[in-house]
Short mmCIF file of C-alpha atoms and ligand atoms in Angstrom, two decimals:
data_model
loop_
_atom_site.label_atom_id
_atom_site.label_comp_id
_atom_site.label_asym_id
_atom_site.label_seq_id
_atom_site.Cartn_x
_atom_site.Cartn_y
_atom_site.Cartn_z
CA UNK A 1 121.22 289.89 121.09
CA UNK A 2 120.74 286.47 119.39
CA UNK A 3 120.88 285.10 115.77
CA UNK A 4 119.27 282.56 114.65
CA UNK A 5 120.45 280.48 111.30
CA UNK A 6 119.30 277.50 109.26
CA UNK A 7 121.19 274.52 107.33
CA UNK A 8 119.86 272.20 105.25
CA UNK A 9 120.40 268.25 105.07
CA UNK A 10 121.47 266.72 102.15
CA UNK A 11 121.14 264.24 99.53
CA UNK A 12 124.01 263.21 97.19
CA UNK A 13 122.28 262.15 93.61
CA UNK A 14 125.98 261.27 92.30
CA UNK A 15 128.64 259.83 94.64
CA UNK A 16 131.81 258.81 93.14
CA UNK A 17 134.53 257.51 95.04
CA UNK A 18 137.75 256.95 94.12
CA UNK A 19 140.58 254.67 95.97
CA UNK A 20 142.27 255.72 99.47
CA UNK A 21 144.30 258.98 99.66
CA UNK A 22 147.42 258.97 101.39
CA UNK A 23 145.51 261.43 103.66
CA UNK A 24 143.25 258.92 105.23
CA UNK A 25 140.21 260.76 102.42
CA UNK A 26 139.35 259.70 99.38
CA UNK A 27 139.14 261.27 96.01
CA UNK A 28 134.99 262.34 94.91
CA UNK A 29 133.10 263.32 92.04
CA UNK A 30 129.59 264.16 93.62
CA UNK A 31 127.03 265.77 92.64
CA UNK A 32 124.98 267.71 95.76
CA UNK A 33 121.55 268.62 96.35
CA UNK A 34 120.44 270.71 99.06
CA UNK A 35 116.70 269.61 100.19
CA UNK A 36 114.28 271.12 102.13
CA UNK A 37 115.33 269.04 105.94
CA UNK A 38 116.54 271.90 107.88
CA UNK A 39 118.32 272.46 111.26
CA UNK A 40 118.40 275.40 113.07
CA UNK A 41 121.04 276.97 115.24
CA UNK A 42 120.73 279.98 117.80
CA UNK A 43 123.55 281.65 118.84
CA UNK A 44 123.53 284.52 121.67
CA UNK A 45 126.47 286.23 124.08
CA UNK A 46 128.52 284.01 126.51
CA UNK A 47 131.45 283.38 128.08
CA UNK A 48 133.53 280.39 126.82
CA UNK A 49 131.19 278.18 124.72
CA UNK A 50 127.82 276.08 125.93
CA UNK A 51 126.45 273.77 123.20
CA UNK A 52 122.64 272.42 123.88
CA UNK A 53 121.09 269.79 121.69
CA UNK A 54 117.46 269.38 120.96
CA UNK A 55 114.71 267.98 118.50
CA UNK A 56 113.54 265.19 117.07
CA UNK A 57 117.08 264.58 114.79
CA UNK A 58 119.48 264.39 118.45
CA UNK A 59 118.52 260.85 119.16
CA UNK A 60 120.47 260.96 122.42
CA UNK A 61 124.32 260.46 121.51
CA UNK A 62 125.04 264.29 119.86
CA UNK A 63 127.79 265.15 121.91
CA UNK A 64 127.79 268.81 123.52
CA UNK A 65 131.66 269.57 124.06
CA UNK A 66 134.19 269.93 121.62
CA UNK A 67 133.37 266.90 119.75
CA UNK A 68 130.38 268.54 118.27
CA UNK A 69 131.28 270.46 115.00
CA UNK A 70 129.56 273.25 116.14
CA UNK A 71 131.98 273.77 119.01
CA UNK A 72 134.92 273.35 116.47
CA UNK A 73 133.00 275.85 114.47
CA UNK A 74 132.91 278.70 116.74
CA UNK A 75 136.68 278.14 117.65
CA UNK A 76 138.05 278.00 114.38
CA UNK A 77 135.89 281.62 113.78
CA UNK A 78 137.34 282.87 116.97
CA UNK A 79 140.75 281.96 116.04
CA UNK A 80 140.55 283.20 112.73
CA UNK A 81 138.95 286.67 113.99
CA UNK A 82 141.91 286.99 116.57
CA UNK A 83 139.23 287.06 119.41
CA UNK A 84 137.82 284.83 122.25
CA UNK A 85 135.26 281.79 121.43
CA UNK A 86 132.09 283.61 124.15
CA UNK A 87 129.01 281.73 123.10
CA UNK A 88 125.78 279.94 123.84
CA UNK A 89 124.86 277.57 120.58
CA UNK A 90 121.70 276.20 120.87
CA UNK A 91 121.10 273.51 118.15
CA UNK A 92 117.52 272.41 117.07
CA UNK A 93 117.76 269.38 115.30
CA UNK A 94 115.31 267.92 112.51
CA UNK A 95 118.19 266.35 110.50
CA UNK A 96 118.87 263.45 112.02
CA UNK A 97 122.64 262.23 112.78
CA UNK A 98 124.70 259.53 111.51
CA UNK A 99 122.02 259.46 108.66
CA UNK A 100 124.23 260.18 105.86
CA UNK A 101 122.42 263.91 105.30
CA UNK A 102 124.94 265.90 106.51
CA UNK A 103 123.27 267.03 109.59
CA UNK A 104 126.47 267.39 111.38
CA UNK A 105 127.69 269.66 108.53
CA UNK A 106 124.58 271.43 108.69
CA UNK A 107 125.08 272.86 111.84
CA UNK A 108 128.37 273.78 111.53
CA UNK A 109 127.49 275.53 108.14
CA UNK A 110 124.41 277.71 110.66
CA UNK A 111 126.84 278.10 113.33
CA UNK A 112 129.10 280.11 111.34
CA UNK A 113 127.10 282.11 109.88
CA UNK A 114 125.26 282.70 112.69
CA UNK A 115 128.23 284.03 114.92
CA UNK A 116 129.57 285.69 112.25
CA UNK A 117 126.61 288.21 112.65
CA UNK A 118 126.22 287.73 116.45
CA UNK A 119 130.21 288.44 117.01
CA UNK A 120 130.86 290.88 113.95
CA UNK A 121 133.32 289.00 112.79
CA UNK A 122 132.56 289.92 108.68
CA UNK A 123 134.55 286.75 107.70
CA UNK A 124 134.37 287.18 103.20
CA UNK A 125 132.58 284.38 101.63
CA UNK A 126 135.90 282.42 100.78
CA UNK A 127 136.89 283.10 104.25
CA UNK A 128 133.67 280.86 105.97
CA UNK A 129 134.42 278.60 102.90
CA UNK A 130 137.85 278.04 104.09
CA UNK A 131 137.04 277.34 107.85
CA UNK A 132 133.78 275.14 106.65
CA UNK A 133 136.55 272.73 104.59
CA UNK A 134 138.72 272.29 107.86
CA UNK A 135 135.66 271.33 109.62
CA UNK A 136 134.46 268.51 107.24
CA UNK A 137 133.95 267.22 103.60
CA UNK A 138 130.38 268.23 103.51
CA UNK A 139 130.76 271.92 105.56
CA UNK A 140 131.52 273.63 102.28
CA UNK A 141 128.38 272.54 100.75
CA UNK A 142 126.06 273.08 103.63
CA UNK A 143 126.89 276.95 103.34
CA UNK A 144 126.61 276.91 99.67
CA UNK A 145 123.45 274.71 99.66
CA UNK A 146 121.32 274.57 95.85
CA UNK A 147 122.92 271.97 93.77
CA UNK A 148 126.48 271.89 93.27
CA UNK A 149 129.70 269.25 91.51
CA UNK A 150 131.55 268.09 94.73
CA UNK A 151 135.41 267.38 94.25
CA UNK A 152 138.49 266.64 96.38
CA UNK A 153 137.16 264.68 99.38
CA UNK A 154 134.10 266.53 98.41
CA UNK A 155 135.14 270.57 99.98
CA UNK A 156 135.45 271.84 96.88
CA UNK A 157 132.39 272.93 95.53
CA UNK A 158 130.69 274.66 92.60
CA UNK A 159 127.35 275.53 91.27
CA UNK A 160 125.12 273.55 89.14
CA UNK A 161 122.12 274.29 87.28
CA UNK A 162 118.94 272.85 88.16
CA UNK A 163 116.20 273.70 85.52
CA UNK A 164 113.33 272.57 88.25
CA UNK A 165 112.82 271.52 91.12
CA UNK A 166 112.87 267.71 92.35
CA UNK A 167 110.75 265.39 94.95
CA UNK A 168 111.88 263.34 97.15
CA UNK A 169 110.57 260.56 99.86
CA UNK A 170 113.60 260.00 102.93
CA UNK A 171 113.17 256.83 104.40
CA UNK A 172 115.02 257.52 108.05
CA UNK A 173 116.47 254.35 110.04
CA UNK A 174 116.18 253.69 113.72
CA UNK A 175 119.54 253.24 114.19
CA UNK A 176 122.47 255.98 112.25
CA UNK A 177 125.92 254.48 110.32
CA UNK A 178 129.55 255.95 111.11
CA UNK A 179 130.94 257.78 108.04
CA UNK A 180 134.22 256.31 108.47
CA UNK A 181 132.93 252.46 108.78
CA UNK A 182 131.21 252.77 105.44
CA UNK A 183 134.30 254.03 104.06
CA UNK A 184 136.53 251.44 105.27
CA UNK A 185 134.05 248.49 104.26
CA UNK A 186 134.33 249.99 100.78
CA UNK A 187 138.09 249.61 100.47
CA UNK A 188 137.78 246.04 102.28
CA UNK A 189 135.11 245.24 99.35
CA UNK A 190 137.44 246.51 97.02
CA UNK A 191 140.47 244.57 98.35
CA UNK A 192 138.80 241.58 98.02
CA UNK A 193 137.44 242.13 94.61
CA UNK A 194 133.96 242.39 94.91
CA UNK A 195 133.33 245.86 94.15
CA UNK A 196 135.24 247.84 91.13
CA UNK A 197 138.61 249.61 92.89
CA UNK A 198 137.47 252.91 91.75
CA UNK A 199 140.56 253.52 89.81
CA UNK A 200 138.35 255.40 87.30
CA UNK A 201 135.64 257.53 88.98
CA UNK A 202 132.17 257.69 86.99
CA UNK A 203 131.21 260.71 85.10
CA UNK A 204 128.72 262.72 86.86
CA UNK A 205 127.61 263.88 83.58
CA UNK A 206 124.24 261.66 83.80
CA UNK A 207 123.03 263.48 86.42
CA UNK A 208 123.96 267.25 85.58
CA UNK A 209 122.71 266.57 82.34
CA UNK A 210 119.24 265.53 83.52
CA UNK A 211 118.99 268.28 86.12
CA UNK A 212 119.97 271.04 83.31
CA UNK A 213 117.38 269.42 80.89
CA UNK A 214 114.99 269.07 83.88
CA UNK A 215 114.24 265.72 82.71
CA UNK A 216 113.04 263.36 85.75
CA UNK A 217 113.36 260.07 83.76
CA UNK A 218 116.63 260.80 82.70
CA UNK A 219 117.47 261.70 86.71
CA UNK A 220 116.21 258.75 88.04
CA UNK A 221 118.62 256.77 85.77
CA UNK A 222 121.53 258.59 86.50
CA UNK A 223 121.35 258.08 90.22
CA UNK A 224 124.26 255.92 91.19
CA UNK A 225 126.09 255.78 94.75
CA UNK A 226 129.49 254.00 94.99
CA UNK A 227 129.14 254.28 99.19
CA UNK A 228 125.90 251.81 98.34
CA UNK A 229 127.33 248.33 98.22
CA UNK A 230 129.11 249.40 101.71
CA UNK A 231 126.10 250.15 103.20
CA UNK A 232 124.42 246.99 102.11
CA UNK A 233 126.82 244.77 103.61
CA UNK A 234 127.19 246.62 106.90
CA UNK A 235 123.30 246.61 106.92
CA UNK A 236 121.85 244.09 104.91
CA UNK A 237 117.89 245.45 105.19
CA UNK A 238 118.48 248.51 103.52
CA UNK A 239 117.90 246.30 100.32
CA UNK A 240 114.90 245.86 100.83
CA UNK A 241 113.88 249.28 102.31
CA UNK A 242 115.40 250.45 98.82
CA UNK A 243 112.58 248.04 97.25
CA UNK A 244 109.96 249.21 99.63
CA UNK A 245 110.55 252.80 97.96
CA UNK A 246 110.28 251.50 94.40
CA UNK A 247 106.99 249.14 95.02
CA UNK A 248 105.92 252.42 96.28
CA UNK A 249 105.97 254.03 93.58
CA UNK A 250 109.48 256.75 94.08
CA UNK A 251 110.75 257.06 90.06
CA UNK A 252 114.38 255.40 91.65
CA UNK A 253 115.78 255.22 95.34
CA UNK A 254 119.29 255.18 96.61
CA UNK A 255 121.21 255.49 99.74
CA UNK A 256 121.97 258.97 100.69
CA UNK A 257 125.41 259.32 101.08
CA UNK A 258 127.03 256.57 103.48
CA UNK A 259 123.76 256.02 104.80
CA UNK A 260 121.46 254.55 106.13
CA UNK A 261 119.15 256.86 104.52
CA UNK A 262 116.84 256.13 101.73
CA UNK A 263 116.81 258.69 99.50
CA UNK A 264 113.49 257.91 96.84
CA UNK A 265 113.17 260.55 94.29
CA UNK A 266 109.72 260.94 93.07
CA UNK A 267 107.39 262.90 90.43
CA UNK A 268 106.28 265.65 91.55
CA UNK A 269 105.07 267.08 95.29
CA UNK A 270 101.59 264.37 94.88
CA UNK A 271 103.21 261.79 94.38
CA UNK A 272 105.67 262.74 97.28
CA UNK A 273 102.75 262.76 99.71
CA UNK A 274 101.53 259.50 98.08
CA UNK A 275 104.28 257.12 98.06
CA UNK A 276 105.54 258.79 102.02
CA UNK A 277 102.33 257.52 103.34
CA UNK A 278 102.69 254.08 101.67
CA UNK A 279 106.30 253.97 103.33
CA UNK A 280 105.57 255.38 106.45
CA UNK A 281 102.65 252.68 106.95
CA UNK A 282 105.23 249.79 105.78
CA UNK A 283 107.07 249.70 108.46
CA UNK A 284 110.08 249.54 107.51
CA UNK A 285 111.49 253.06 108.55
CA UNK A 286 111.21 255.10 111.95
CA UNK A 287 110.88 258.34 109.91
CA UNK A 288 109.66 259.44 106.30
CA UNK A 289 109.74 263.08 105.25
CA UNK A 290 108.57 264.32 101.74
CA UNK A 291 111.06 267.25 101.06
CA UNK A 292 112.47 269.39 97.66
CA UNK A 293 115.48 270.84 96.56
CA UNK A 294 117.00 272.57 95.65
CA UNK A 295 116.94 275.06 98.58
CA UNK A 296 119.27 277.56 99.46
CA UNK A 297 122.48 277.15 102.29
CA UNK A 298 123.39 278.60 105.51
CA UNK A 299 121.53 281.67 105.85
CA UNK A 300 120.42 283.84 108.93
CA UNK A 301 116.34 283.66 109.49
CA UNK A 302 116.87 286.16 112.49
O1 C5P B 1 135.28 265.03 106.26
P1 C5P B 1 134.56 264.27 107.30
O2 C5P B 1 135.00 264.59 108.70
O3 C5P B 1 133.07 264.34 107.14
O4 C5P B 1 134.92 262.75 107.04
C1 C5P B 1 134.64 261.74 107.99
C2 C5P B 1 135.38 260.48 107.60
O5 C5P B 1 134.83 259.93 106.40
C3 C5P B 1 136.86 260.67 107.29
O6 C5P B 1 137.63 260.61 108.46
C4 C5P B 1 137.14 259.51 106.37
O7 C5P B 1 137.28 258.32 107.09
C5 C5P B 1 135.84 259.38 105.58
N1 C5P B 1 135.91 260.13 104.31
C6 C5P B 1 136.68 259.65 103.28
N2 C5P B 1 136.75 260.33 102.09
C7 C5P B 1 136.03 261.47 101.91
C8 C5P B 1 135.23 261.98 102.95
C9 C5P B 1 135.18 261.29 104.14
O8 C5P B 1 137.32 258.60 103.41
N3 C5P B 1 136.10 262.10 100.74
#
């Protein structure tokens, strides 16, 4: 027997970070949006685990031992079931890593609700959510998926309304940025006063008030990314790839999460197709994809 599941990437429209926990995490307000970028995990019977890696989103460096989330996945499932981690995970990746789309939490997300079928293991919803937060600050949402407020270090989630759906252009960089390095060039910003110290974290009430009115002009103000100034100074091009996306015509463009993604959101599925061939022709990223959200979480396909 073998069970396939699916995980989106995905895009955060509000990011709001606050200063340095004493936990090494820091304090969120985001707002999430699952789009249509999926990977796909298939698990089947084993003994002990074997992680393989393909697709177009492994670039290489995705390890295949316990340093994979996945791997981490199915052990923390075990454990919680009280019985032994016998897989084969085979990962097909089209999100692709170190991107700032939550690939990584993607998979984990498909893995365990993949093995929960394959293995029987009827974990309750709360249950999966509670394993997804110990395996990263973006798990929770990647089973959840549609649009949901983010808070904590971003594992606790709940549901937001979304009157329609939105467009969006992802400008993908040759070369990924580490989570972590983003986050510390943020704090050194904010130690040397160049950025605001986040002492007050922005409202995400912009942005859930445009996605309940469905109002795309009032969205594509609204779109603001604290992790953005981080990710400039780390990698000073994504300025202009940001412009590239606006001369293109995308309604507003931001960096998805801690990058180096551009996310551009645009009007409607036309001009989607429009402004991705205008990007992909520029030059200035190695991959463009014209996706939608939102779209559901973690599910089983089969
Ligand atoms: O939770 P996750 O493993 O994805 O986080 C990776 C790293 O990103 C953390 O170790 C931390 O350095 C940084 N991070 C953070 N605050 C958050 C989420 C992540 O500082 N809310």
């Amino acid at each position: 027997m073998r069970v396939t599941a699916r995980a989106p990437a995905k895009v955060n429209m509000h990011l709001g970070v606050g200063p340095l926990r004493a936990d090494g995490f820091h304090e969120l307000r985001t707002v999430y949006l699952a789009v249509s970028l999926f990977d796909t995990v298939t698990v089947g019977p084993g003994e002990g685990l074997a992680v393989s890696v393909t697709g177009e989103g492994a670039g290489g460096d995705v390890p295949t031992d316990r340093r994979n989330l996945v791997w981490q996945a199915a052990e923390l499932l075990a454990a919680s079931a009280g019985m032994p981690a016998d897989a084969t995970i085979a990962v097909a990746k089209a999100i692709p890593a170190a991107a700032g789309l939550a690939g990584g939490s993607a998979d984990a997300a498909a893995t365990l609700v993949a093995l929960d079928l394959l293995w029987g293991t009827r974990a309750a919803p709360g249950d999966l959510a509670g394993i997804a937060a110990q395996l990263g600050s973006d798990v929770p949402f990647s089973l959840l998926g549609g649009v949901a407020l983010g808070r904590g270090r971003g594992e606790q989630v709940s549901p937001v309304l979304a009157r329609r759906p939105t467009h969006w252009v992802l400008g993908i960089a040759d070369e990924g940025l580490s989570t972590p390095a983003v986050y510390r060039e943020l704090d050194r910003l904010r130690e040397a006063g160049r950025v605001p110290d986040g002492a007050e974290l922005p409202s995400t009430e912009g942005v859930i008030a445009a996605l309940r009115n469905g109002s795309p002009a009032a969205l594509a103000a609204a779109l603001s990314n604290d992790l953005q100034a981080p990710a400039f100074s780390l990698r000073p091009e994504l300025r202009r790839a940001l412009r590239a996306a606006t001369d293109a015509g995308a309604s507003a463009a931001l960096v998805s999460g801690s990058g180096p993604t551009v996310a551009a959101l645009v009007e409607d599925e036309e001009a989607a197709v429009r402004v991705a061939a205008v990007l992909a022709g520029a030059g200035v990223f190695r991959t463009v994809r014209a996706v939608q959200g939102p779209v559901a979480g973690a599910r089983v396909v089969a």
